[in-house]
mmCIF file of C-alpha atoms (C1' of nucleotides) in Angstrom:
data_model
loop_
_atom_site.group_PDB
_atom_site.id
_atom_site.type_symbol
_atom_site.label_atom_id
_atom_site.label_comp_id
_atom_site.label_asym_id
_atom_site.label_seq_id
_atom_site.Cartn_x
_atom_site.Cartn_y
_atom_site.Cartn_z
ATOM 1 C CA MET A 147 -21.222 -11.330 9.956
ATOM 2 C CA ARG A 148 -21.438 -7.814 8.590
ATOM 3 C CA THR A 149 -23.967 -5.321 9.836
ATOM 4 C CA ALA A 150 -27.396 -4.994 8.429
ATOM 5 C CA ASP A 151 -26.305 -1.865 6.675
ATOM 6 C CA GLU A 152 -23.247 -3.454 5.053
ATOM 7 C CA LEU A 153 -25.296 -6.398 3.981
ATOM 8 C CA THR A 154 -27.923 -3.942 2.348
ATOM 9 C CA GLY A 155 -25.193 -2.518 0.254
ATOM 10 C CA LEU A 156 -23.836 -5.844 -0.799
ATOM 11 C CA PHE A 157 -27.205 -7.199 -1.689
ATOM 12 C CA ARG A 158 -27.908 -4.199 -3.836
ATOM 13 C CA THR A 159 -24.651 -4.376 -5.660
ATOM 14 C CA GLN A 160 -25.619 -7.983 -6.591
ATOM 15 C CA GLY A 161 -28.878 -6.908 -8.114
ATOM 16 C CA LEU A 162 -30.812 -8.299 -4.990
ATOM 17 C CA ARG A 163 -33.440 -6.164 -3.387
ATOM 18 C CA VAL A 164 -33.507 -5.322 0.359
ATOM 19 C CA THR A 165 -36.866 -5.603 1.872
ATOM 20 C CA PRO A 166 -38.081 -4.865 5.351
ATOM 21 C CA GLN A 167 -38.241 -8.733 5.801
ATOM 22 C CA ARG A 168 -34.662 -9.012 4.780
ATOM 23 C CA GLN A 169 -33.556 -6.382 7.042
ATOM 24 C CA ALA A 170 -35.168 -8.004 9.963
ATOM 25 C CA ILE A 171 -33.221 -11.183 9.402
ATOM 26 C CA PHE A 172 -29.978 -9.300 8.847
ATOM 27 C CA ARG A 173 -30.529 -7.752 12.292
ATOM 28 C CA LEU A 174 -31.577 -10.985 13.956
ATOM 29 C CA LEU A 175 -28.430 -12.770 12.642
ATOM 30 C CA HIS A 176 -25.734 -9.947 13.401
ATOM 31 C CA GLY A 177 -23.753 -11.007 16.234
ATOM 32 C CA ASN A 178 -25.750 -13.940 16.771
ATOM 33 C CA ASP A 179 -23.689 -16.923 18.096
ATOM 34 C CA ARG A 180 -26.579 -19.223 18.846
ATOM 35 C CA HIS A 181 -26.696 -20.952 15.477
ATOM 36 C CA PRO A 182 -30.295 -20.532 15.056
ATOM 37 C CA THR A 183 -32.536 -22.943 13.086
ATOM 38 C CA VAL A 184 -34.403 -21.434 10.272
ATOM 39 C CA ASP A 185 -37.608 -22.013 12.218
ATOM 40 C CA SER A 186 -36.245 -20.134 15.200
ATOM 41 C CA LEU A 187 -35.449 -17.135 13.059
ATOM 42 C CA TYR A 188 -38.952 -17.517 11.534
ATOM 43 C CA ASP A 189 -40.381 -17.339 15.050
ATOM 44 C CA ALA A 190 -38.223 -14.394 16.016
ATOM 45 C CA ALA A 191 -39.032 -12.476 12.752
ATOM 46 C CA ARG A 192 -42.690 -12.919 13.364
ATOM 47 C CA THR A 193 -42.671 -11.039 16.700
ATOM 48 C CA GLU A 194 -42.021 -7.866 14.801
ATOM 49 C CA MET A 195 -43.473 -8.858 11.393
ATOM 50 C CA PRO A 196 -46.291 -11.328 11.818
ATOM 51 C CA THR A 197 -46.905 -11.888 8.142
ATOM 52 C CA ILE A 198 -43.489 -12.822 7.127
ATOM 53 C CA SER A 199 -43.483 -16.394 5.641
ATOM 54 C CA LEU A 200 -41.084 -19.298 6.386
ATOM 55 C CA LYS A 201 -40.235 -19.468 2.813
ATOM 56 C CA THR A 202 -38.820 -15.954 2.786
ATOM 57 C CA VAL A 203 -36.521 -16.803 5.715
ATOM 58 C CA TYR A 204 -35.138 -19.782 3.929
ATOM 59 C CA GLN A 205 -34.709 -17.673 0.634
ATOM 60 C CA THR A 206 -32.883 -15.090 2.619
ATOM 61 C CA VAL A 207 -30.416 -17.360 4.361
ATOM 62 C CA HIS A 208 -29.759 -19.239 1.055
ATOM 63 C CA ASP A 209 -28.956 -15.813 -0.466
ATOM 64 C CA LEU A 210 -26.728 -14.862 2.425
ATOM 65 C CA GLU A 211 -24.880 -18.226 2.023
ATOM 66 C CA ALA A 212 -24.484 -17.664 -1.803
ATOM 67 C CA LEU A 213 -22.766 -14.449 -0.916
ATOM 68 C CA GLY A 214 -20.643 -16.130 1.718
ATOM 69 C CA GLN A 215 -21.991 -14.179 4.559
ATOM 70 C CA VAL A 216 -23.348 -17.057 6.539
ATOM 71 C CA THR A 217 -22.725 -20.862 6.577
ATOM 72 C CA LEU A 218 -25.533 -23.373 6.658
ATOM 73 C CA LEU A 219 -24.653 -26.313 8.900
ATOM 74 C CA ASP A 220 -26.201 -29.628 8.973
ATOM 75 C CA LEU A 221 -25.130 -31.105 12.355
ATOM 76 C CA GLY A 222 -27.447 -33.987 12.442
ATOM 77 C CA THR A 223 -29.873 -32.163 14.778
ATOM 78 C CA GLY A 224 -32.694 -32.648 12.193
ATOM 79 C CA SER A 225 -32.560 -29.118 10.801
ATOM 80 C CA VAL A 226 -30.198 -26.699 9.301
ATOM 81 C CA ARG A 227 -28.577 -24.072 11.552
ATOM 82 C CA VAL A 228 -27.385 -20.611 10.404
ATOM 83 C CA ASP A 229 -23.776 -19.733 11.390
ATOM 84 C CA PRO A 230 -23.083 -16.052 10.961
ATOM 85 C CA ASN A 231 -19.368 -16.550 11.996
ATOM 86 C CA VAL A 232 -17.574 -16.612 8.537
ATOM 87 C CA GLU A 233 -14.719 -14.507 9.732
ATOM 88 C CA SER A 234 -12.749 -16.928 11.881
ATOM 89 C CA ASP A 235 -12.174 -20.495 11.068
ATOM 90 C CA HIS A 236 -13.823 -22.808 13.714
ATOM 91 C CA GLN A 237 -15.396 -26.063 14.475
ATOM 92 C CA HIS A 238 -18.406 -26.975 16.440
ATOM 93 C CA LEU A 239 -19.590 -28.624 19.560
ATOM 94 C CA VAL A 240 -22.975 -30.151 19.826
ATOM 95 C CA CYS A 241 -25.069 -31.069 22.913
ATOM 96 C CA THR A 242 -26.835 -34.245 22.151
ATOM 97 C CA SER A 243 -29.412 -33.554 24.839
ATOM 98 C CA CYS A 244 -30.578 -29.918 24.150
ATOM 99 C CA GLY A 245 -29.196 -29.093 20.748
ATOM 100 C CA LEU A 246 -26.864 -26.318 21.799
ATOM 101 C CA VAL A 247 -24.363 -25.607 19.417
ATOM 102 C CA ARG A 248 -21.210 -23.661 20.094
ATOM 103 C CA ASP A 249 -18.050 -22.407 18.151
ATOM 104 C CA VAL A 250 -14.686 -24.105 18.840
ATOM 105 C CA PRO A 251 -11.459 -22.555 17.558
ATOM 106 C CA LEU A 252 -9.200 -25.282 16.799
ATOM 107 C CA THR A 253 -5.532 -24.671 16.049
ATOM 108 C CA GLU A 254 -5.192 -27.755 13.980
ATOM 109 C CA VAL A 255 -7.571 -30.115 12.346
ATOM 110 C CA PRO A 256 -6.490 -33.597 10.892
ATOM 111 C CA SER A 257 -5.489 -33.885 7.381
ATOM 112 C CA LEU A 258 -6.505 -36.647 5.139
ATOM 113 C CA PRO A 259 -3.976 -39.542 5.163
ATOM 114 C CA ALA A 260 -1.697 -39.535 2.140
ATOM 115 C CA ARG A 261 -2.870 -42.689 0.459
ATOM 116 C CA TYR A 262 -6.361 -41.105 0.083
ATOM 117 C CA ARG A 263 -5.311 -37.980 -1.489
ATOM 118 C CA ARG A 264 -4.636 -39.713 -4.864
ATOM 119 C CA GLU A 265 -8.331 -40.458 -5.203
ATOM 120 C CA PHE A 266 -9.928 -37.652 -3.279
ATOM 121 C CA ARG A 267 -9.589 -33.873 -3.242
ATOM 122 C CA THR A 268 -10.498 -32.548 0.165
ATOM 123 C CA ASP A 269 -12.322 -29.237 0.173
ATOM 124 C CA ALA A 270 -13.145 -28.984 3.810
ATOM 125 C CA VAL A 271 -12.507 -30.770 7.100
ATOM 126 C CA GLU A 272 -15.297 -30.772 9.566
ATOM 127 C CA VAL A 273 -14.924 -31.618 13.192
ATOM 128 C CA ILE A 274 -17.890 -32.078 15.623
ATOM 129 C CA PHE A 275 -17.536 -32.673 19.244
ATOM 130 C CA ARG A 276 -20.791 -34.406 20.464
ATOM 131 C CA GLY A 277 -21.572 -34.654 24.141
ATOM 132 C CA VAL A 278 -23.424 -33.167 26.943
ATOM 133 C CA CYS A 279 -23.342 -29.457 28.072
ATOM 134 C CA ASP A 280 -23.350 -28.429 31.693
ATOM 135 C CA GLN A 281 -26.996 -27.348 31.536
ATOM 136 C CA CYS A 282 -28.049 -30.881 30.649
ATOM 137 C CA GLY A 283 -25.239 -33.067 31.843
ATOM 138 C CA PRO A 284 -25.172 -34.764 35.307
ATOM 139 C CA ARG A 285 -23.241 -32.451 37.477
ATOM 140 C CA PRO A 286 -20.313 -34.410 39.204
ATOM 141 C CA SER A 287 -21.811 -33.731 42.684
ATOM 142 C CA LYS A 288 -24.794 -32.106 44.305
ATOM 143 C CA SER A 289 -28.329 -31.330 43.069
ATOM 144 C CA PRO A 290 -29.391 -34.717 41.400
ATOM 145 C CA THR A 291 -31.338 -32.859 38.849
ATOM 146 C CA ASN A 292 -31.602 -35.810 36.603
ATOM 147 C CA GLN A 293 -33.709 -35.771 33.594
ATOM 148 C CA MET B 9 -20.283 -56.427 11.695
ATOM 149 C CA ARG B 10 -21.112 -59.884 12.844
ATOM 150 C CA THR B 11 -22.439 -62.531 10.557
ATOM 151 C CA ALA B 12 -26.249 -62.999 10.026
ATOM 152 C CA ASP B 13 -26.101 -66.084 12.184
ATOM 153 C CA GLU B 14 -24.371 -64.405 15.099
ATOM 154 C CA LEU B 15 -26.858 -61.505 14.830
ATOM 155 C CA THR B 16 -29.790 -64.108 14.764
ATOM 156 C CA GLY B 17 -28.435 -65.519 18.200
ATOM 157 C CA LEU B 18 -28.005 -61.992 19.613
ATOM 158 C CA PHE B 19 -31.512 -60.896 18.579
ATOM 159 C CA ARG B 20 -32.943 -63.905 20.245
ATOM 160 C CA THR B 21 -31.062 -63.478 23.513
ATOM 161 C CA GLN B 22 -32.606 -60.011 23.725
ATOM 162 C CA GLY B 23 -36.186 -61.167 23.324
ATOM 163 C CA LEU B 24 -36.263 -59.937 19.575
ATOM 164 C CA ARG B 25 -37.537 -62.222 16.881
ATOM 165 C CA VAL B 26 -35.676 -62.972 13.718
ATOM 166 C CA THR B 27 -37.828 -63.001 10.587
ATOM 167 C CA PRO B 28 -36.871 -63.697 7.057
ATOM 168 C CA GLN B 29 -36.980 -59.937 6.576
ATOM 169 C CA ARG B 30 -34.484 -59.362 9.151
ATOM 170 C CA GLN B 31 -32.230 -62.189 7.998
ATOM 171 C CA ALA B 32 -32.156 -60.567 4.482
ATOM 172 C CA ILE B 33 -31.160 -57.229 5.864
ATOM 173 C CA PHE B 34 -28.417 -58.841 8.091
ATOM 174 C CA ARG B 35 -27.030 -60.495 4.929
ATOM 175 C CA LEU B 36 -27.175 -57.278 2.976
ATOM 176 C CA LEU B 37 -25.235 -55.422 5.692
ATOM 177 C CA HIS B 38 -22.638 -58.035 6.368
ATOM 178 C CA GLY B 39 -19.322 -56.992 4.953
ATOM 179 C CA ASN B 40 -20.945 -54.039 3.336
ATOM 180 C CA ASP B 41 -18.696 -51.002 3.325
ATOM 181 C CA ARG B 42 -20.928 -48.722 1.087
ATOM 182 C CA HIS B 43 -22.652 -47.055 3.856
ATOM 183 C CA PRO B 44 -26.057 -47.708 2.302
ATOM 184 C CA THR B 45 -28.973 -45.373 2.918
ATOM 185 C CA VAL B 46 -32.034 -46.959 4.332
ATOM 186 C CA ASP B 47 -33.724 -46.551 1.003
ATOM 187 C CA SER B 48 -31.021 -48.333 -0.919
ATOM 188 C CA LEU B 49 -31.247 -51.188 1.537
ATOM 189 C CA TYR B 50 -35.057 -51.229 0.935
ATOM 190 C CA ASP B 51 -34.484 -51.526 -2.804
ATOM 191 C CA ALA B 52 -31.942 -54.264 -2.406
ATOM 192 C CA ALA B 53 -34.053 -56.120 -0.014
ATOM 193 C CA ARG B 54 -37.110 -55.929 -2.446
ATOM 194 C CA THR B 55 -35.348 -57.812 -5.199
ATOM 195 C CA GLU B 56 -35.454 -61.092 -3.136
ATOM 196 C CA MET B 57 -38.446 -60.022 -1.098
ATOM 197 C CA PRO B 58 -40.883 -57.933 -3.081
ATOM 198 C CA THR B 59 -43.363 -57.286 -0.130
ATOM 199 C CA ILE B 60 -40.980 -56.048 2.537
ATOM 200 C CA SER B 61 -41.862 -52.688 3.747
ATOM 201 C CA LEU B 62 -39.643 -49.500 4.284
ATOM 202 C CA LYS B 63 -40.839 -49.429 7.828
ATOM 203 C CA THR B 64 -39.484 -52.876 8.435
ATOM 204 C CA VAL B 65 -35.906 -51.721 7.160
ATOM 205 C CA TYR B 66 -35.906 -48.698 9.449
ATOM 206 C CA GLN B 67 -37.119 -50.800 12.295
ATOM 207 C CA THR B 68 -34.372 -53.316 11.866
ATOM 208 C CA VAL B 69 -31.600 -50.938 11.455
ATOM 209 C CA HIS B 70 -32.817 -49.029 14.633
ATOM 210 C CA ASP B 71 -32.736 -52.362 16.405
ATOM 211 C CA LEU B 72 -29.147 -53.165 14.879
ATOM 212 C CA GLU B 73 -28.050 -49.829 16.296
ATOM 213 C CA ALA B 74 -29.666 -50.238 19.855
ATOM 214 C CA LEU B 75 -27.584 -53.385 20.098
ATOM 215 C CA GLY B 76 -24.448 -51.576 18.973
ATOM 216 C CA GLN B 77 -24.103 -53.583 15.812
ATOM 217 C CA VAL B 78 -24.300 -50.715 13.324
ATOM 218 C CA THR B 79 -23.865 -46.854 13.587
ATOM 219 C CA LEU B 80 -26.290 -44.631 11.941
ATOM 220 C CA LEU B 81 -24.681 -41.791 10.330
ATOM 221 C CA ASP B 82 -25.960 -38.264 9.321
ATOM 222 C CA LEU B 83 -23.383 -36.838 7.076
ATOM 223 C CA GLY B 84 -25.608 -34.163 5.719
ATOM 224 C CA THR B 85 -26.463 -35.888 2.573
ATOM 225 C CA GLY B 86 -30.082 -35.966 3.130
ATOM 226 C CA SER B 87 -30.666 -39.154 4.634
ATOM 227 C CA VAL B 88 -29.122 -41.502 7.185
ATOM 228 C CA ARG B 89 -26.524 -43.977 6.169
ATOM 229 C CA VAL B 90 -26.004 -47.340 7.748
ATOM 230 C CA ASP B 91 -22.366 -48.170 8.808
ATOM 231 C CA PRO B 92 -21.726 -51.720 9.692
ATOM 232 C CA ASN B 93 -18.186 -51.137 10.812
ATOM 233 C CA VAL B 94 -18.347 -50.877 14.538
ATOM 234 C CA GLU B 95 -15.077 -52.934 15.087
ATOM 235 C CA SER B 96 -12.563 -50.284 14.211
ATOM 236 C CA ASP B 97 -12.533 -46.741 15.139
ATOM 237 C CA HIS B 98 -12.675 -44.604 11.927
ATOM 238 C CA GLN B 99 -13.840 -41.228 10.297
ATOM 239 C CA HIS B 100 -15.431 -40.551 7.033
ATOM 240 C CA LEU B 101 -14.800 -38.957 3.702
ATOM 241 C CA VAL B 102 -17.701 -37.762 1.803
ATOM 242 C CA CYS B 103 -17.815 -36.855 -1.837
ATOM 243 C CA THR B 104 -20.168 -33.826 -2.307
ATOM 244 C CA SER B 105 -20.826 -34.590 -5.919
ATOM 245 C CA CYS B 106 -21.860 -38.229 -5.894
ATOM 246 C CA GLY B 107 -22.463 -38.897 -2.213
ATOM 247 C CA LEU B 108 -19.817 -41.587 -1.911
ATOM 248 C CA VAL B 109 -18.844 -42.260 1.625
ATOM 249 C CA ARG B 110 -15.733 -44.193 2.672
ATOM 250 C CA ASP B 111 -14.134 -45.085 5.909
ATOM 251 C CA VAL B 112 -10.901 -43.227 6.939
ATOM 252 C CA PRO B 113 -8.952 -44.635 9.830
ATOM 253 C CA LEU B 114 -7.192 -41.801 11.671
ATOM 254 C CA THR B 115 -4.506 -42.291 14.099
ATOM 255 C CA GLU B 116 -5.375 -39.137 16.036
ATOM 256 C CA VAL B 117 -8.538 -36.881 16.328
ATOM 257 C CA PRO B 118 -8.314 -33.460 17.838
ATOM 258 C CA SER B 119 -9.510 -33.102 21.533
ATOM 259 C CA LEU B 120 -11.720 -30.390 22.822
ATOM 260 C CA PRO B 121 -9.522 -27.407 24.002
ATOM 261 C CA ALA B 122 -9.181 -27.438 27.817
ATOM 262 C CA ARG B 123 -11.234 -24.294 28.679
ATOM 263 C CA TYR B 124 -14.303 -25.986 27.131
ATOM 264 C CA ARG B 125 -13.903 -29.261 29.125
ATOM 265 C CA ARG B 126 -15.429 -27.741 32.317
ATOM 266 C CA GLU B 127 -18.673 -27.052 30.693
ATOM 267 C CA PHE B 128 -18.925 -29.744 28.169
ATOM 268 C CA ARG B 129 -18.405 -33.521 28.411
ATOM 269 C CA THR B 130 -17.333 -34.872 25.116
ATOM 270 C CA ASP B 131 -18.745 -38.374 24.100
ATOM 271 C CA ALA B 132 -17.548 -38.519 20.644
ATOM 272 C CA VAL B 133 -15.432 -36.713 17.974
ATOM 273 C CA GLU B 134 -16.473 -36.900 14.468
ATOM 274 C CA VAL B 135 -14.295 -35.852 11.573
ATOM 275 C CA ILE B 136 -15.706 -35.415 8.084
ATOM 276 C CA PHE B 137 -13.419 -34.841 4.928
ATOM 277 C CA ARG B 138 -15.662 -33.278 2.352
ATOM 278 C CA GLY B 139 -14.573 -32.941 -1.291
ATOM 279 C CA VAL B 140 -14.579 -34.715 -4.661
ATOM 280 C CA CYS B 141 -13.744 -38.282 -5.350
ATOM 281 C CA ASP B 142 -11.800 -39.199 -8.627
ATOM 282 C CA GLN B 143 -15.081 -40.460 -10.287
ATOM 283 C CA CYS B 144 -16.603 -37.068 -9.974
ATOM 284 C CA GLY B 145 -13.660 -34.627 -9.832
ATOM 285 C CA PRO B 146 -12.124 -33.119 -12.929
ATOM 286 C CA ARG B 147 -9.356 -35.519 -13.791
ATOM 287 C CA PRO B 148 -6.120 -33.568 -14.483
ATOM 288 C CA SER B 149 -6.172 -34.895 -17.992
ATOM 289 C CA LYS B 150 -7.614 -37.341 -20.477
ATOM 290 C CA SER B 151 -11.113 -38.790 -20.895
ATOM 291 C CA PRO B 152 -13.489 -35.923 -20.137
ATOM 292 C CA THR B 153 -16.167 -38.380 -18.928
ATOM 293 C CA ASN B 154 -17.838 -35.534 -17.148
ATOM 294 C CA GLN B 155 -20.971 -36.443 -15.201
ATOM 295 C "C1'" DC C 218 -45.605 -80.909 18.531
ATOM 296 C "C1'" DT C 219 -48.666 -78.030 20.110
ATOM 297 C "C1'" DT C 220 -49.720 -73.651 22.351
ATOM 298 C "C1'" DG C 221 -49.766 -68.801 23.452
ATOM 299 C "C1'" DC C 222 -47.818 -64.612 24.172
ATOM 300 C "C1'" DT C 223 -46.412 -60.869 21.890
ATOM 301 C "C1'" DA C 224 -42.806 -59.054 18.570
ATOM 302 C "C1'" DA C 225 -42.882 -57.896 13.987
ATOM 303 C "C1'" DC C 226 -45.280 -57.682 9.806
ATOM 304 C "C1'" DG C 227 -47.455 -54.575 5.751
ATOM 305 C "C1'" DA C 228 -50.521 -51.054 4.551
ATOM 306 C "C1'" DC C 229 -51.283 -46.387 5.086
ATOM 307 C "C1'" DA C 230 -51.758 -42.062 7.324
ATOM 308 C "C1'" DA C 231 -49.219 -38.459 9.539
ATOM 309 C "C1'" DT C 232 -45.177 -35.290 10.684
ATOM 310 C "C1'" DT C 233 -41.270 -32.649 9.886
ATOM 311 C "C1'" DG C 234 -38.119 -29.893 7.274
ATOM 312 C "C1'" DT C 235 -37.627 -27.821 2.991
ATOM 313 C "C1'" DT C 236 -38.538 -26.497 -1.766
ATOM 314 C "C1'" DG C 237 -41.562 -25.322 -5.957
ATOM 315 C "C1'" DT C 238 -45.432 -22.384 -7.846
ATOM 316 C "C1'" DT C 239 -48.046 -18.292 -8.742
ATOM 317 C "C1'" DG C 240 -50.225 -13.996 -8.920
ATOM 318 C "C1'" DA C 241 -49.676 -9.699 -6.539
ATOM 319 C "C1'" DT C 242 -46.709 -6.251 -4.520
ATOM 320 C "C1'" DA C 243 -43.036 -3.189 -3.987
ATOM 321 C "C1'" DG C 244 -37.710 -2.187 -4.260
ATOM 322 C "C1'" DC C 245 -34.632 0.572 -6.720
ATOM 323 C "C1'" DA C 246 -31.942 1.935 -10.938
ATOM 324 C "C1'" DT C 247 -32.732 4.954 -14.499
ATOM 325 C "C1'" DA D 223 -41.854 9.472 -11.228
ATOM 326 C "C1'" DT D 224 -41.671 5.144 -13.746
ATOM 327 C "C1'" DG D 225 -41.041 0.380 -15.110
ATOM 328 C "C1'" DC D 226 -38.675 -3.723 -14.835
ATOM 329 C "C1'" DT D 227 -38.381 -7.700 -12.056
ATOM 330 C "C1'" DA D 228 -36.993 -9.426 -7.437
ATOM 331 C "C1'" DT D 229 -39.380 -10.485 -3.445
ATOM 332 C "C1'" DC D 230 -43.597 -11.371 -1.141
ATOM 333 C "C1'" DA D 231 -47.249 -14.459 1.202
ATOM 334 C "C1'" DA D 232 -50.159 -18.326 0.666
ATOM 335 C "C1'" DC D 233 -50.330 -22.795 -0.582
ATOM 336 C "C1'" DA D 234 -49.130 -27.088 -2.545
ATOM 337 C "C1'" DA D 235 -45.785 -30.535 -3.073
ATOM 338 C "C1'" DC D 236 -41.844 -33.277 -1.693
ATOM 339 C "C1'" DA D 237 -38.564 -36.375 0.551
ATOM 340 C "C1'" DA D 238 -37.196 -38.823 4.738
ATOM 341 C "C1'" DT D 239 -38.832 -40.767 8.725
ATOM 342 C "C1'" DT D 240 -42.161 -42.141 12.214
ATOM 343 C "C1'" DG D 241 -46.792 -43.423 14.224
ATOM 344 C "C1'" DT D 242 -50.982 -46.559 14.100
ATOM 345 C "C1'" DC D 243 -53.357 -50.676 13.668
ATOM 346 C "C1'" DG D 244 -55.147 -55.179 12.615
ATOM 347 C "C1'" DT D 245 -53.155 -59.545 11.290
ATOM 348 C "C1'" DT D 246 -49.438 -62.873 11.111
ATOM 349 C "C1'" DA D 247 -45.977 -65.637 12.832
ATOM 350 C "C1'" DG D 248 -41.571 -66.459 15.701
ATOM 351 C "C1'" DC D 249 -40.139 -69.013 19.386
ATOM 352 C "C1'" DA D 250 -40.050 -70.405 24.324
ATOM 353 C "C1'" DA D 251 -42.180 -73.396 27.393
ATOM 354 C "C1'" DG D 252 -44.886 -77.255 28.352
#
DNA sequence: CTTGCTAACGACAATTGTTGTTGATAGCAT
DNA sequence: ATGCTATCAACAACAATTGTCGTTAGCAAG
């Protein structure tokens, strides 16, 4: 994702205004590869700006999405996640235990079988690897930290 | 998915009871390839059983899932969809306009790149083709039956 | 066929994630 | 500096799903 300053300029050229609230969100997202939920962004923003409202965070990430600066992902974890990585094409890995999401660059994704192409125009192919990360999963040996 | 009668037997061996409500849901799902939402199942069930409650439908599809007789899909369409096809491995195609979901058998799905496998155990790989079906999409020519 | 345990029922309230409304405030182009 | 209006915070509304609870009825065993 672009820097907070670049986004400020971009927003202004689009007739959008850049408030302290939005700058805080820009900063929280820049270089963030944790795929935060809107709610976790909200929590983070509140530490430096206690009166910011959840609605403002939603509105800002939607604006960012409309400008192609983030992707909003629904990975079946119950809430939307913000993915600031729009530069490089990638897929996702999701831990079904802790909710961790990580980018996975794939050199090749499947294509829709030919006989479906007449009746369906594919705009995007999404691949999700579901499983357990090493923080959650039963390590092959040692420390039976089961949970 | 198995027939309503087979499911009745299976439920009983598990100590679950089979009520008229559940049988109605079994019947509505058998041979159904439309990936209904819980709500549409609820509507369908109410036509023959006006007092059935939404909670009962939720409970029954969750029981079916626990017994491995259906899969509950979250395809980002806002609500869960019930997929009774548990016999053959397949992926899904989703129309972003009308919400249509269709099974797509894939001969091959991507695998997680080697360097991620040390830190993550993949349980399932999900592929979603997002796009527009021919009912919704701009037909190349003729009948502008838009919307 | 009766009996009894308890799973499942319907009705309704509660929760969670997200969006709509509104009047006041403040960003920023001129 | 000024004014238009986008954005704000607060709050209500919404949709999908789950929890609670007192009552009913499935069904296994006798």
